[in-house]
PDB file of N, CA, C and O in Angstrom:
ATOM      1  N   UNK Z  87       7.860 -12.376 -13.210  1.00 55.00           N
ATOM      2  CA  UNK Z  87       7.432 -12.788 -11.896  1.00 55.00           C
ATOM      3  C   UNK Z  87       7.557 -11.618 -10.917  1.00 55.00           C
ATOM      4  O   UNK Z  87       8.501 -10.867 -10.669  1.00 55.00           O
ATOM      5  N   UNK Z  88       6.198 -11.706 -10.394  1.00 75.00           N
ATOM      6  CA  UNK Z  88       6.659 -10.106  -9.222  1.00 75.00           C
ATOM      7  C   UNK Z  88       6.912 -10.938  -8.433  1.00 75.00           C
ATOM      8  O   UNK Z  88       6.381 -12.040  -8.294  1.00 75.00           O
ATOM      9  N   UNK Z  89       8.130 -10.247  -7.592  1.00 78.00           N
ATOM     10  CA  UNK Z  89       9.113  -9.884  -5.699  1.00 78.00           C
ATOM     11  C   UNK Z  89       8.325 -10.220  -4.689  1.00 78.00           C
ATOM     12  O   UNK Z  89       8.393 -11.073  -3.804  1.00 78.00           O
ATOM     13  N   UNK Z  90       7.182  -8.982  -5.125  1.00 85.00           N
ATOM     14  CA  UNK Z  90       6.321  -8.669  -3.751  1.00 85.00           C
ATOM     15  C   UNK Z  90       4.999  -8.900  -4.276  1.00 85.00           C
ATOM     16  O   UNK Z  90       4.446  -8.547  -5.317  1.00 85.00           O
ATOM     17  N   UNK Z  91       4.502  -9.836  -2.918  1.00 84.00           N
ATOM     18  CA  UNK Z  91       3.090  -9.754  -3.110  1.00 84.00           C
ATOM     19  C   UNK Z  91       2.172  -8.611  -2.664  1.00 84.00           C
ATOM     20  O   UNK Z  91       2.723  -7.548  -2.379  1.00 84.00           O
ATOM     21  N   UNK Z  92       0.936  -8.692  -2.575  1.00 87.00           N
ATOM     22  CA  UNK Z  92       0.568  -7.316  -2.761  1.00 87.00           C
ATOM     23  C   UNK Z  92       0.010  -7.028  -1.053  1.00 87.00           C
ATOM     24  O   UNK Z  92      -0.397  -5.999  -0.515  1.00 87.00           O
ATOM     25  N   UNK Z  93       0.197  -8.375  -0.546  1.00 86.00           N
ATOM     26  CA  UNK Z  93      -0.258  -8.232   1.156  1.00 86.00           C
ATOM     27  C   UNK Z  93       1.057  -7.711   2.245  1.00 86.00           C
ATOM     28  O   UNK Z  93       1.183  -7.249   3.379  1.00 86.00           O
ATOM     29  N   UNK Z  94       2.183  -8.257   0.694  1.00 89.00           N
ATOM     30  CA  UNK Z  94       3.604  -7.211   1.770  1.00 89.00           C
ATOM     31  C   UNK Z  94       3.450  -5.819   1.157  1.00 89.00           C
ATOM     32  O   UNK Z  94       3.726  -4.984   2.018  1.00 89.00           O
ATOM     33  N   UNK Z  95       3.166  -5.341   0.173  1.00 88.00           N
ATOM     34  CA  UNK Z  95       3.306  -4.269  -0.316  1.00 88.00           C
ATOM     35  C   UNK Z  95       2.211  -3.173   0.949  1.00 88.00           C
ATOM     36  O   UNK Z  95       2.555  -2.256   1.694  1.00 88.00           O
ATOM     37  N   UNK Z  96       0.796  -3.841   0.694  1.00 88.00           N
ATOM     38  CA  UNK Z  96      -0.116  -2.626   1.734  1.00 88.00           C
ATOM     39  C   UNK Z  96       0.524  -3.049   3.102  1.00 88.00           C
ATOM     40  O   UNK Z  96       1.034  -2.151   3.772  1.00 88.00           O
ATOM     41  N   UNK Z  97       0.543  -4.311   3.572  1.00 90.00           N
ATOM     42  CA  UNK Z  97       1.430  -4.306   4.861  1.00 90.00           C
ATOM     43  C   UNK Z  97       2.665  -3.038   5.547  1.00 90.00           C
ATOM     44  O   UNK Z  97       2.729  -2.453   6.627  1.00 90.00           O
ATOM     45  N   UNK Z  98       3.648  -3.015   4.108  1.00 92.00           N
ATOM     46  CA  UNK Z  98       4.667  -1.766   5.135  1.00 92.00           C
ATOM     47  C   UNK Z  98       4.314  -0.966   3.942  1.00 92.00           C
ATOM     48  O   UNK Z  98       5.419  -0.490   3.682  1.00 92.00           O
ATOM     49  N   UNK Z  99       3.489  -0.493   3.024  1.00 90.00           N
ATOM     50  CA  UNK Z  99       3.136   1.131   2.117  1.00 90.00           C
ATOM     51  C   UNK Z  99       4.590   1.443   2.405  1.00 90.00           C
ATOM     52  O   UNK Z  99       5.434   0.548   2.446  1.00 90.00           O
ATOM     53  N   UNK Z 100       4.851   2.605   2.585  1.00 91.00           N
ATOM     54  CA  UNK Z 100       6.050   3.173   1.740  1.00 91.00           C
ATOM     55  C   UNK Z 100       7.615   2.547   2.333  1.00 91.00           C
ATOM     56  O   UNK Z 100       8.667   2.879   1.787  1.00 91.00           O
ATOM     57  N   UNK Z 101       7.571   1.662   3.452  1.00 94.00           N
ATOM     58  CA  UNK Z 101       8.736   1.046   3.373  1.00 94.00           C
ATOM     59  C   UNK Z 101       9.418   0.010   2.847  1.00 94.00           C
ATOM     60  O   UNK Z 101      10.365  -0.649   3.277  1.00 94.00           O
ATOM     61  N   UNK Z 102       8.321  -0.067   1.101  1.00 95.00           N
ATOM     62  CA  UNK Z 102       9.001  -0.665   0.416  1.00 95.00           C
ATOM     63  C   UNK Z 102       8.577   0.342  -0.799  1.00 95.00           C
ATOM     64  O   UNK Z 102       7.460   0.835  -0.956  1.00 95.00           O
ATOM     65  N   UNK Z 103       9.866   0.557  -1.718  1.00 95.00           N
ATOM     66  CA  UNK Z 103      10.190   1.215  -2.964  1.00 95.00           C
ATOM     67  C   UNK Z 103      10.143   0.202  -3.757  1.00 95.00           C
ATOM     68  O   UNK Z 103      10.014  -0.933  -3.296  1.00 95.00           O
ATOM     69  N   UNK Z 104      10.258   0.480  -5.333  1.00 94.00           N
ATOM     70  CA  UNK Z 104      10.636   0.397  -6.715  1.00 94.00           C
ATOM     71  C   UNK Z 104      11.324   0.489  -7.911  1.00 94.00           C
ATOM     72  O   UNK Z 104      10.710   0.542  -8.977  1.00 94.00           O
ATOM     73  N   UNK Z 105      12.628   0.516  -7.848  1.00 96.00           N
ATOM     74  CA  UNK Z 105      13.540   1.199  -8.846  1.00 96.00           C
ATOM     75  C   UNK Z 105      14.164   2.500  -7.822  1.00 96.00           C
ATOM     76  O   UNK Z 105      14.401   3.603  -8.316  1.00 96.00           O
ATOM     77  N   UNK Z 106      14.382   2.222  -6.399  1.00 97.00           N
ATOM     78  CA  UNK Z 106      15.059   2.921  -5.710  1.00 97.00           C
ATOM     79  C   UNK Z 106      16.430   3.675  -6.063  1.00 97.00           C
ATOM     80  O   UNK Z 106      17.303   2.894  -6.441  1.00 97.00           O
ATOM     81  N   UNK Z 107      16.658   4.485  -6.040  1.00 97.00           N
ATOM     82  CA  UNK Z 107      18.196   4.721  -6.808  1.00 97.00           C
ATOM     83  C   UNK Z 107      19.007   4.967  -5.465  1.00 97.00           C
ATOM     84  O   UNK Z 107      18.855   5.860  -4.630  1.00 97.00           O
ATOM     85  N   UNK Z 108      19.964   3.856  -5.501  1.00 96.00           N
ATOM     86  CA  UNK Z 108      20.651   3.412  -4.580  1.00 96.00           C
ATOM     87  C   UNK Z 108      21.898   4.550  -4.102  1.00 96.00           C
ATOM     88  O   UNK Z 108      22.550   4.214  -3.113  1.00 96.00           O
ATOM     89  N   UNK Z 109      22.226   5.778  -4.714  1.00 95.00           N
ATOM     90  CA  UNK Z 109      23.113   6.377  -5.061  1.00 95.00           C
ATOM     91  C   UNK Z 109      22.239   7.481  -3.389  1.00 95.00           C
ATOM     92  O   UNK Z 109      22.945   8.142  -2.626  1.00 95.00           O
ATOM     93  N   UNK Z 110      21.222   7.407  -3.292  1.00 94.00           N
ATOM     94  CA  UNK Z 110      20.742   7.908  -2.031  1.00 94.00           C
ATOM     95  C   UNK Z 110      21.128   7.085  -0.797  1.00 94.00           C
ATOM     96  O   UNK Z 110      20.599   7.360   0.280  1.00 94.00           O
ATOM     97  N   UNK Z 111      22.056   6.050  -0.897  1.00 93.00           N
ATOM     98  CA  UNK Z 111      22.084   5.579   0.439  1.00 93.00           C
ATOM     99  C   UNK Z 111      23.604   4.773   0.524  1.00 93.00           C
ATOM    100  O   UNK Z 111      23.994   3.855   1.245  1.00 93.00           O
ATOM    101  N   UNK Z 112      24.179   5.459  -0.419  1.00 91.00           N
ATOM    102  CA  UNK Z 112      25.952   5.444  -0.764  1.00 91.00           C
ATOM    103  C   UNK Z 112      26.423   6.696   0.170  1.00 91.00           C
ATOM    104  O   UNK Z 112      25.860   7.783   0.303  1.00 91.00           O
ATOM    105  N   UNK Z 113      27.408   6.308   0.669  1.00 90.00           N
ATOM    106  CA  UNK Z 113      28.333   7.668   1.050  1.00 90.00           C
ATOM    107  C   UNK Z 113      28.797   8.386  -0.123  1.00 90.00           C
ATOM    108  O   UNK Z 113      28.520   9.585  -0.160  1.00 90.00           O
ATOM    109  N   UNK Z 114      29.467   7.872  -1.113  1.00 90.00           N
ATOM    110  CA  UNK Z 114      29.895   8.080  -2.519  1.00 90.00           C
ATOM    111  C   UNK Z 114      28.893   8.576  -3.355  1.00 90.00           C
ATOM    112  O   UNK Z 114      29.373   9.187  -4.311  1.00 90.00           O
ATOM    113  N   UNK Z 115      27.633   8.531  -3.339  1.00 92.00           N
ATOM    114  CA  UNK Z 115      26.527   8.858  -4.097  1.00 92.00           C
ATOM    115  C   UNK Z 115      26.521   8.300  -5.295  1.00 92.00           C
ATOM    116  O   UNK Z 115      26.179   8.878  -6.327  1.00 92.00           O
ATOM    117  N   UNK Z 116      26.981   6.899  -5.188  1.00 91.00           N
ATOM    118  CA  UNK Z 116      27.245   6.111  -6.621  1.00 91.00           C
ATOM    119  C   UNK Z 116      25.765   4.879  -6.717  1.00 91.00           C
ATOM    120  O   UNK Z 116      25.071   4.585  -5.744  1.00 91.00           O
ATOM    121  N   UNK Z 117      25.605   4.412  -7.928  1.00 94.00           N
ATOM    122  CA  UNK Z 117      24.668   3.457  -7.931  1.00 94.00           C
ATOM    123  C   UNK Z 117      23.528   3.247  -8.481  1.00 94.00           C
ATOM    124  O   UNK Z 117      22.635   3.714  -7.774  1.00 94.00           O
ATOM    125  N   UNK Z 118      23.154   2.772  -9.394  1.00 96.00           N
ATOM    126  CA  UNK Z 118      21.950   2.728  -9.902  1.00 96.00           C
ATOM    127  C   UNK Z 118      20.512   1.744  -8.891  1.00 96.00           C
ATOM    128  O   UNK Z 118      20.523   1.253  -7.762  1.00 96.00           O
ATOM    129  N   UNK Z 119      19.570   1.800  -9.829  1.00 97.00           N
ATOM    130  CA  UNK Z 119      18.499   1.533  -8.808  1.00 97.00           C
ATOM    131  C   UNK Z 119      18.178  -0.021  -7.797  1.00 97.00           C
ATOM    132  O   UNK Z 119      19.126  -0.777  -8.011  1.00 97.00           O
ATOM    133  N   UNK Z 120      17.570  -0.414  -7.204  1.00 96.00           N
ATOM    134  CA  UNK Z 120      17.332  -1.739  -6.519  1.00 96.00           C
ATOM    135  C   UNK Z 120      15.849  -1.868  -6.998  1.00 96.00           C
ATOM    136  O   UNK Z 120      14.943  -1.050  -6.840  1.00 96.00           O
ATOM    137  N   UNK Z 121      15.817  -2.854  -7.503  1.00 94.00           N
ATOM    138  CA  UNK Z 121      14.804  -3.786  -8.315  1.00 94.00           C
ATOM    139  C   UNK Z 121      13.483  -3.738  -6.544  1.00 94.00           C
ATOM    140  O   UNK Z 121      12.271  -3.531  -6.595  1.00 94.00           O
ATOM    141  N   UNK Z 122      13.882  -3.865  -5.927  1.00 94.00           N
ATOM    142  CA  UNK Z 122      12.806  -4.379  -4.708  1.00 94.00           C
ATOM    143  C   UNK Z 122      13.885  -3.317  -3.644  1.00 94.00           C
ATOM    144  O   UNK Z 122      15.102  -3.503  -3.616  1.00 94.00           O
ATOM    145  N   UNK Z 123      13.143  -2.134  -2.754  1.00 96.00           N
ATOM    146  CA  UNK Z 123      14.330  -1.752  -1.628  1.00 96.00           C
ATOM    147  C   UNK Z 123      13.564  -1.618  -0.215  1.00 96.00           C
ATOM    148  O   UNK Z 123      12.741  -0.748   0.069  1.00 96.00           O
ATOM    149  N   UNK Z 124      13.838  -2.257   0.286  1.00 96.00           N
ATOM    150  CA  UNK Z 124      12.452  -2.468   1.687  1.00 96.00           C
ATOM    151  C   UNK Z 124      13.618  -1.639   2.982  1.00 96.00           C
ATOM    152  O   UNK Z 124      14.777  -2.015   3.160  1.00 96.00           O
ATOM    153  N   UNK Z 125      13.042  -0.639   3.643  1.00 96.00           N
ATOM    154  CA  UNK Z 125      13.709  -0.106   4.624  1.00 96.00           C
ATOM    155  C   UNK Z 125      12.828  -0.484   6.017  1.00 96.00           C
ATOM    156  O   UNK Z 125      11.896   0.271   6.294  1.00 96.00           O
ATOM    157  N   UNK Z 126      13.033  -1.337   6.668  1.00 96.00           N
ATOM    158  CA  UNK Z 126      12.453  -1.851   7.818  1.00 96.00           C
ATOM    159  C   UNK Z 126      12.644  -1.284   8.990  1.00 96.00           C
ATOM    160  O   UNK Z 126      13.863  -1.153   9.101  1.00 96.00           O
ATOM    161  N   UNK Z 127      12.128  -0.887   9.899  1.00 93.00           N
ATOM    162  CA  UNK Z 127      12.121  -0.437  11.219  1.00 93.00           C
ATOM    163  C   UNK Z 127      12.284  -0.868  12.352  1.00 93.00           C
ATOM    164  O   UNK Z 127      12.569  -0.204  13.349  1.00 93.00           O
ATOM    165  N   UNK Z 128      12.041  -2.513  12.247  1.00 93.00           N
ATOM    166  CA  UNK Z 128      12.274  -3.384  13.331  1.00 93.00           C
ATOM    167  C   UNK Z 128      13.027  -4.368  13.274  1.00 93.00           C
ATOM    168  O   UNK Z 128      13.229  -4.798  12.138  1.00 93.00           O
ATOM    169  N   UNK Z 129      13.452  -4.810  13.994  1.00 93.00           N
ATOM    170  CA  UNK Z 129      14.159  -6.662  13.546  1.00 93.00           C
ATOM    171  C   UNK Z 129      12.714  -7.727  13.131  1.00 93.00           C
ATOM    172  O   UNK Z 129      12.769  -8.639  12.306  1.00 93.00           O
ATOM    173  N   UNK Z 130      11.498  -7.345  13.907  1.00 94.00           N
ATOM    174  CA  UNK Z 130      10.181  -8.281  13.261  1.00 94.00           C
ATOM    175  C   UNK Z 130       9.838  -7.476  12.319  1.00 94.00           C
ATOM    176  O   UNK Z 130       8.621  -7.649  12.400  1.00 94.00           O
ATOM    177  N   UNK Z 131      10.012  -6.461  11.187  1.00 94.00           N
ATOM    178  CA  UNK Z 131       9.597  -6.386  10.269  1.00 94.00           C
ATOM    179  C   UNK Z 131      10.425  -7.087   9.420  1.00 94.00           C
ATOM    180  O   UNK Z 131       9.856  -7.425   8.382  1.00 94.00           O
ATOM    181  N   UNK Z 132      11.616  -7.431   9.518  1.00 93.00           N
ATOM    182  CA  UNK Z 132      12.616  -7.963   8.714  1.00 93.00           C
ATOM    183  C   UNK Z 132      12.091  -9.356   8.977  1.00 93.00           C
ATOM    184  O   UNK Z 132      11.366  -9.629   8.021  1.00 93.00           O
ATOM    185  N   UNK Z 133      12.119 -10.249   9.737  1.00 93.00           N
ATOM    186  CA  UNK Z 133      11.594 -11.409  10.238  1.00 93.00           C
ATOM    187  C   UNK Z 133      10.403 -11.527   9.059  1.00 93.00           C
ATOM    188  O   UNK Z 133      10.576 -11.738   7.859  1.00 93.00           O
ATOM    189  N   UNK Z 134       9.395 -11.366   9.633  1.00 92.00           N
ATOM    190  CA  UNK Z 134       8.119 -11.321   9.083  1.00 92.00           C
ATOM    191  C   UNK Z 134       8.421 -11.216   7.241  1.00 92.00           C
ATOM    192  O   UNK Z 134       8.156 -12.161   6.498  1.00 92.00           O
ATOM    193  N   UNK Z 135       8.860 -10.231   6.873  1.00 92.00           N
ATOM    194  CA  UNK Z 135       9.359  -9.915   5.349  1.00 92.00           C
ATOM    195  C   UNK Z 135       9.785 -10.748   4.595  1.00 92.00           C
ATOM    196  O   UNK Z 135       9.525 -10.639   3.396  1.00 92.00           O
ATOM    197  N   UNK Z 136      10.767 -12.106   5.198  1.00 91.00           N
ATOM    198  CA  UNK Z 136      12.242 -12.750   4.399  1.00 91.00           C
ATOM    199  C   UNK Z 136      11.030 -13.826   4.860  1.00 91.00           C
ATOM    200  O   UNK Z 136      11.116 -14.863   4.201  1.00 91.00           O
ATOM    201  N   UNK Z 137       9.867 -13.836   5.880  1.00 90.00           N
ATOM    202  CA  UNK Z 137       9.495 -15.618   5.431  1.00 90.00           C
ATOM    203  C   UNK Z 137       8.398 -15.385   5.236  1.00 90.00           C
ATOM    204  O   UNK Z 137       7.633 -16.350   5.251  1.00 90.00           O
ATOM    205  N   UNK Z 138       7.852 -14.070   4.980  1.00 89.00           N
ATOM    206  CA  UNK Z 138       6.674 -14.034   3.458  1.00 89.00           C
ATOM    207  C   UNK Z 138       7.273 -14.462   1.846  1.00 89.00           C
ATOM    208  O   UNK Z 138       6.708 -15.255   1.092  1.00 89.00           O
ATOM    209  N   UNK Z 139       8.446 -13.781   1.577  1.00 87.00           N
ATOM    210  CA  UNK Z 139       8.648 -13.328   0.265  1.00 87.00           C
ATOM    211  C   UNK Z 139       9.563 -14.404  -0.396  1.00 87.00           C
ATOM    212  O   UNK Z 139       9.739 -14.531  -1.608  1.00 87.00           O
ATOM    213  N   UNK Z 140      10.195 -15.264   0.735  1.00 81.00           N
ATOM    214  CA  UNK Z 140      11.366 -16.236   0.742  1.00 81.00           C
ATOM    215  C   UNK Z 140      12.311 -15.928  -0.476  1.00 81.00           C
ATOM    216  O   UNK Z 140      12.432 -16.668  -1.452  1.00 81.00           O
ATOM    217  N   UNK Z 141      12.838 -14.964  -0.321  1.00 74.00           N
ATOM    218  CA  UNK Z 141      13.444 -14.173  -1.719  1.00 74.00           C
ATOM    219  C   UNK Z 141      15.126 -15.544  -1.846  1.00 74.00           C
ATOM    220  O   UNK Z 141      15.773 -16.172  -1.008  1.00 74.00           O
ATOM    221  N   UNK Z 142      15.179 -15.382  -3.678  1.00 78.00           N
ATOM    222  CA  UNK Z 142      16.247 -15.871  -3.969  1.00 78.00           C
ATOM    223  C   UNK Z 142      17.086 -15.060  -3.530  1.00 78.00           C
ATOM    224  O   UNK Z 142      17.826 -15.366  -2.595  1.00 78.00           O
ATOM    225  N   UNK Z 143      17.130 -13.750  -4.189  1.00 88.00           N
ATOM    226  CA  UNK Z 143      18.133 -13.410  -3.791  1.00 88.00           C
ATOM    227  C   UNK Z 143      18.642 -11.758  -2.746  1.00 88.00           C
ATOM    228  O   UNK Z 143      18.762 -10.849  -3.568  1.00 88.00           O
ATOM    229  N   UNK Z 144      18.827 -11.424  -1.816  1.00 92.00           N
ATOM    230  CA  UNK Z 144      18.785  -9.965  -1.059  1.00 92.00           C
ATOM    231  C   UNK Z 144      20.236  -9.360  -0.588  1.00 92.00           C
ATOM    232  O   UNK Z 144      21.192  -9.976  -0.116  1.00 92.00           O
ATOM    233  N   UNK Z 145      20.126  -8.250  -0.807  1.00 94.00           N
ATOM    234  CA  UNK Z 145      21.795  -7.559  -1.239  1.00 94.00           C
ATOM    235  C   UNK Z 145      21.268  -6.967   0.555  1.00 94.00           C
ATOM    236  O   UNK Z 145      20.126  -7.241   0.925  1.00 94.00           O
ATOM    237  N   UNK Z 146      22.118  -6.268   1.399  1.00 94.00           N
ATOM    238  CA  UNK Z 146      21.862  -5.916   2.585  1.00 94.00           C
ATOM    239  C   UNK Z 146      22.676  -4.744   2.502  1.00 94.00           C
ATOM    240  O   UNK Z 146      23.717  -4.753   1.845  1.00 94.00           O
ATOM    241  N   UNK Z 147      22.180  -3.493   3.269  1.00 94.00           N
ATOM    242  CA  UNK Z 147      22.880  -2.873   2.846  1.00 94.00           C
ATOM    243  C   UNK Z 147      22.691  -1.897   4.195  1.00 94.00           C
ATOM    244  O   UNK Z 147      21.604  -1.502   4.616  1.00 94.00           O
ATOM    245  N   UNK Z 148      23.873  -1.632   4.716  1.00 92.00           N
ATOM    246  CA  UNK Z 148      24.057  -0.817   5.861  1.00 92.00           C
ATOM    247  C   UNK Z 148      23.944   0.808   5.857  1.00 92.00           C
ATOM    248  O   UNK Z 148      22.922   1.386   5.487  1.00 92.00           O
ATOM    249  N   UNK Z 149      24.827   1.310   6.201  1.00 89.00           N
ATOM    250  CA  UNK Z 149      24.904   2.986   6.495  1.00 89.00           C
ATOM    251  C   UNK Z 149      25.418   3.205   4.961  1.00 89.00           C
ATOM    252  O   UNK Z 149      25.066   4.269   4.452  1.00 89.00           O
ATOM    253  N   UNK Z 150      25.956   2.607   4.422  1.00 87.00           N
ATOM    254  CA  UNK Z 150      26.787   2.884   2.865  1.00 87.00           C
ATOM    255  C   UNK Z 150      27.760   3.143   2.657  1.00 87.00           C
ATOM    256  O   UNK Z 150      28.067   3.242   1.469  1.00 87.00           O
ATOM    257  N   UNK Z 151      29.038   3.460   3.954  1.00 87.00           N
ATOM    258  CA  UNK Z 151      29.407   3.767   3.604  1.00 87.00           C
ATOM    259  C   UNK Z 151      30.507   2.478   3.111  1.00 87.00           C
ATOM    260  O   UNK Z 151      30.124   1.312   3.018  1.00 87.00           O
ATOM    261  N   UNK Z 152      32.045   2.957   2.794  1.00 86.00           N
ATOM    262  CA  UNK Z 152      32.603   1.953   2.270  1.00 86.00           C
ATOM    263  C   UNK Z 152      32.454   0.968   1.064  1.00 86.00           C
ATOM    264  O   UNK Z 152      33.255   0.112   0.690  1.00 86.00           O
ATOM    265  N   UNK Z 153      30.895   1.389   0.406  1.00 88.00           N
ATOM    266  CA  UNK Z 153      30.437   0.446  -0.389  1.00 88.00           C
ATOM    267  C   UNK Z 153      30.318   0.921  -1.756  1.00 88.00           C
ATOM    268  O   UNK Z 153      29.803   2.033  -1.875  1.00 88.00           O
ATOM    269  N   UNK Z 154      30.769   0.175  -3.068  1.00 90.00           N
ATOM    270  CA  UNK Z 154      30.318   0.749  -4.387  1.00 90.00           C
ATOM    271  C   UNK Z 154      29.088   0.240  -4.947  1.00 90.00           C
ATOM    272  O   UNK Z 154      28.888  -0.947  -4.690  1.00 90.00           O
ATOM    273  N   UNK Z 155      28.413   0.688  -5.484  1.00 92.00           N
ATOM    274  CA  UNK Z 155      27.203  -0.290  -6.236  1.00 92.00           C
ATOM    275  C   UNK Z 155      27.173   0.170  -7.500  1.00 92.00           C
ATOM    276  O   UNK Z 155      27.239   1.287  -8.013  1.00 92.00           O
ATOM    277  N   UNK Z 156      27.069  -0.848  -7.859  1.00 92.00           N
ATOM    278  CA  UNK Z 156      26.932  -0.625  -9.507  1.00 92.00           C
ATOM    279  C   UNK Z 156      26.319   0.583 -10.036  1.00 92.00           C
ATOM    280  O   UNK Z 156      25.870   1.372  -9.205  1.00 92.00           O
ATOM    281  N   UNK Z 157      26.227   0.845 -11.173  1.00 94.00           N
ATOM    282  CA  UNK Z 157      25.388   1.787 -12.079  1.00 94.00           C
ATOM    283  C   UNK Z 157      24.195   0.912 -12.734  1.00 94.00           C
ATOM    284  O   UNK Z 157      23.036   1.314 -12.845  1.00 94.00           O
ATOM    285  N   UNK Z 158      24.591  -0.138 -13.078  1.00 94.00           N
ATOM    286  CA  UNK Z 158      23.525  -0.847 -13.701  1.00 94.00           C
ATOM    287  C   UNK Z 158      22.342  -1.135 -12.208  1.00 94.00           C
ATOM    288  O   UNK Z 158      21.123  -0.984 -12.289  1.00 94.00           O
ATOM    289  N   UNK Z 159      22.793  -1.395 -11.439  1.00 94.00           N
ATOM    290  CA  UNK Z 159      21.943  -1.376 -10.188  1.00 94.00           C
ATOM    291  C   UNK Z 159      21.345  -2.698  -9.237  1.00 94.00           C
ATOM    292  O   UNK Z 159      21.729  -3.760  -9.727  1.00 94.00           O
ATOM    293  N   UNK Z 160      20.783  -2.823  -8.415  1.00 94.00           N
ATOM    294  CA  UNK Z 160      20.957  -4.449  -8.016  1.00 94.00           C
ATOM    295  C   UNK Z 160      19.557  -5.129  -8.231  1.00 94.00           C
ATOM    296  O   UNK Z 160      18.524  -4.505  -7.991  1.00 94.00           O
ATOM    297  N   UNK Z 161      19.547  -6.314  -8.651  1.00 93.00           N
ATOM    298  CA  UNK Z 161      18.640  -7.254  -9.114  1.00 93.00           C
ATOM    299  C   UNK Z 161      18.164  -7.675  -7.867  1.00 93.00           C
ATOM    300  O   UNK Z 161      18.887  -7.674  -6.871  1.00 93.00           O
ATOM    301  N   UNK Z 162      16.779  -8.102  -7.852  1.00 92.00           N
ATOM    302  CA  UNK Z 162      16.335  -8.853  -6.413  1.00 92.00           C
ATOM    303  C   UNK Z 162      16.012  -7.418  -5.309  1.00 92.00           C
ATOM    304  O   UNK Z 162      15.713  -6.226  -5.375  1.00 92.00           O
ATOM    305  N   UNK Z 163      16.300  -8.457  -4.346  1.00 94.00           N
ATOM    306  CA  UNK Z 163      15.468  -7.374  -2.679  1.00 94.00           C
ATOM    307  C   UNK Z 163      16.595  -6.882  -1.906  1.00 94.00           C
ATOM    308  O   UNK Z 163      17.318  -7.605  -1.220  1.00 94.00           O
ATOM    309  N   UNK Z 164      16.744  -5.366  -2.070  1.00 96.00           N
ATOM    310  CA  UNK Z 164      17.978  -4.745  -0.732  1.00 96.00           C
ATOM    311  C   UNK Z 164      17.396  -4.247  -0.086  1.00 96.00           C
ATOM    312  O   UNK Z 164      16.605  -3.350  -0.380  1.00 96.00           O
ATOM    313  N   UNK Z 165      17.686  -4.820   1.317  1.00 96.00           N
ATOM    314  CA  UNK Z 165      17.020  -4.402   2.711  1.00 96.00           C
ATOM    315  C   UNK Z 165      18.038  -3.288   3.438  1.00 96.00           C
ATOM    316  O   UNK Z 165      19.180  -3.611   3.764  1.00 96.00           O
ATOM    317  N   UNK Z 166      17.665  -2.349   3.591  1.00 96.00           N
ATOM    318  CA  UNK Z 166      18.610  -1.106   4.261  1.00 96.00           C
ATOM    319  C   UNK Z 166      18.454  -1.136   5.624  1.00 96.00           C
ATOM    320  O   UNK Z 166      17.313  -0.974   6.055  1.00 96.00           O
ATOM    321  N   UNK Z 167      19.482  -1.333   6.502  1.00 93.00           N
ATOM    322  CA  UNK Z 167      19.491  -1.841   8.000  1.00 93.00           C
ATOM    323  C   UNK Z 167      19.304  -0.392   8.827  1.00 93.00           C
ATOM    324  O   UNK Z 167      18.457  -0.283   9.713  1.00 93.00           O
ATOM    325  N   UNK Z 168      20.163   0.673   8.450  1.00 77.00           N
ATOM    326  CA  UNK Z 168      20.601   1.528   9.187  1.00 77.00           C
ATOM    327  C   UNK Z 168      20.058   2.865   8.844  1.00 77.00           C
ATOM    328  O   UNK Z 168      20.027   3.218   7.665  1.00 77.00           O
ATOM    329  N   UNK Z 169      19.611   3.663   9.839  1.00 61.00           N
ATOM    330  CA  UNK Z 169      19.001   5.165   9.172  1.00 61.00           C
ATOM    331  C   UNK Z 169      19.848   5.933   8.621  1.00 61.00           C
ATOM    332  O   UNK Z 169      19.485   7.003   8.133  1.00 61.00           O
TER     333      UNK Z 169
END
């Protein structure tokens, strides 16, 4: 089953990835990839996003730091809040 449909995909083009490797947005530089990684620019792109896609499940993920992520990497949609 695909994440994303293909009207969110041309909608934000490159602010959504594929097998993102999460280890780019760790302070630690730890982490394998995010299945779906949408970096949004607005609070209405986030809006708009979560009640197109009505995702089961979305990991959120701030500045990084403080945080470990797996190696195996995260399943579902991580939305990155912070530049």
């Amino acid at each position: 089953m695909k994440l994303i449909s293909e009207e969110i995909e041309s909608k934000y083009g490159k602010k959504i990835l594929f097998n993102e490797k999460l280890a780019n947005y760790s302070w630690f530089n730890l982490g394998g990839p995010s299945e779906v990684f949408f970096k949004p620019t607005s609070k209405e792109d986030i809006i708009f996003f979560i009640k197109k896609i009505k995702p089961r499940k979305i990991t959120i993920l701030g500045a990084g730091s403080n945080t470990l992520i797996r190696d195996g990497g995260v399943k579902g949609i991580t939305i990155k809040l912070s530049s």
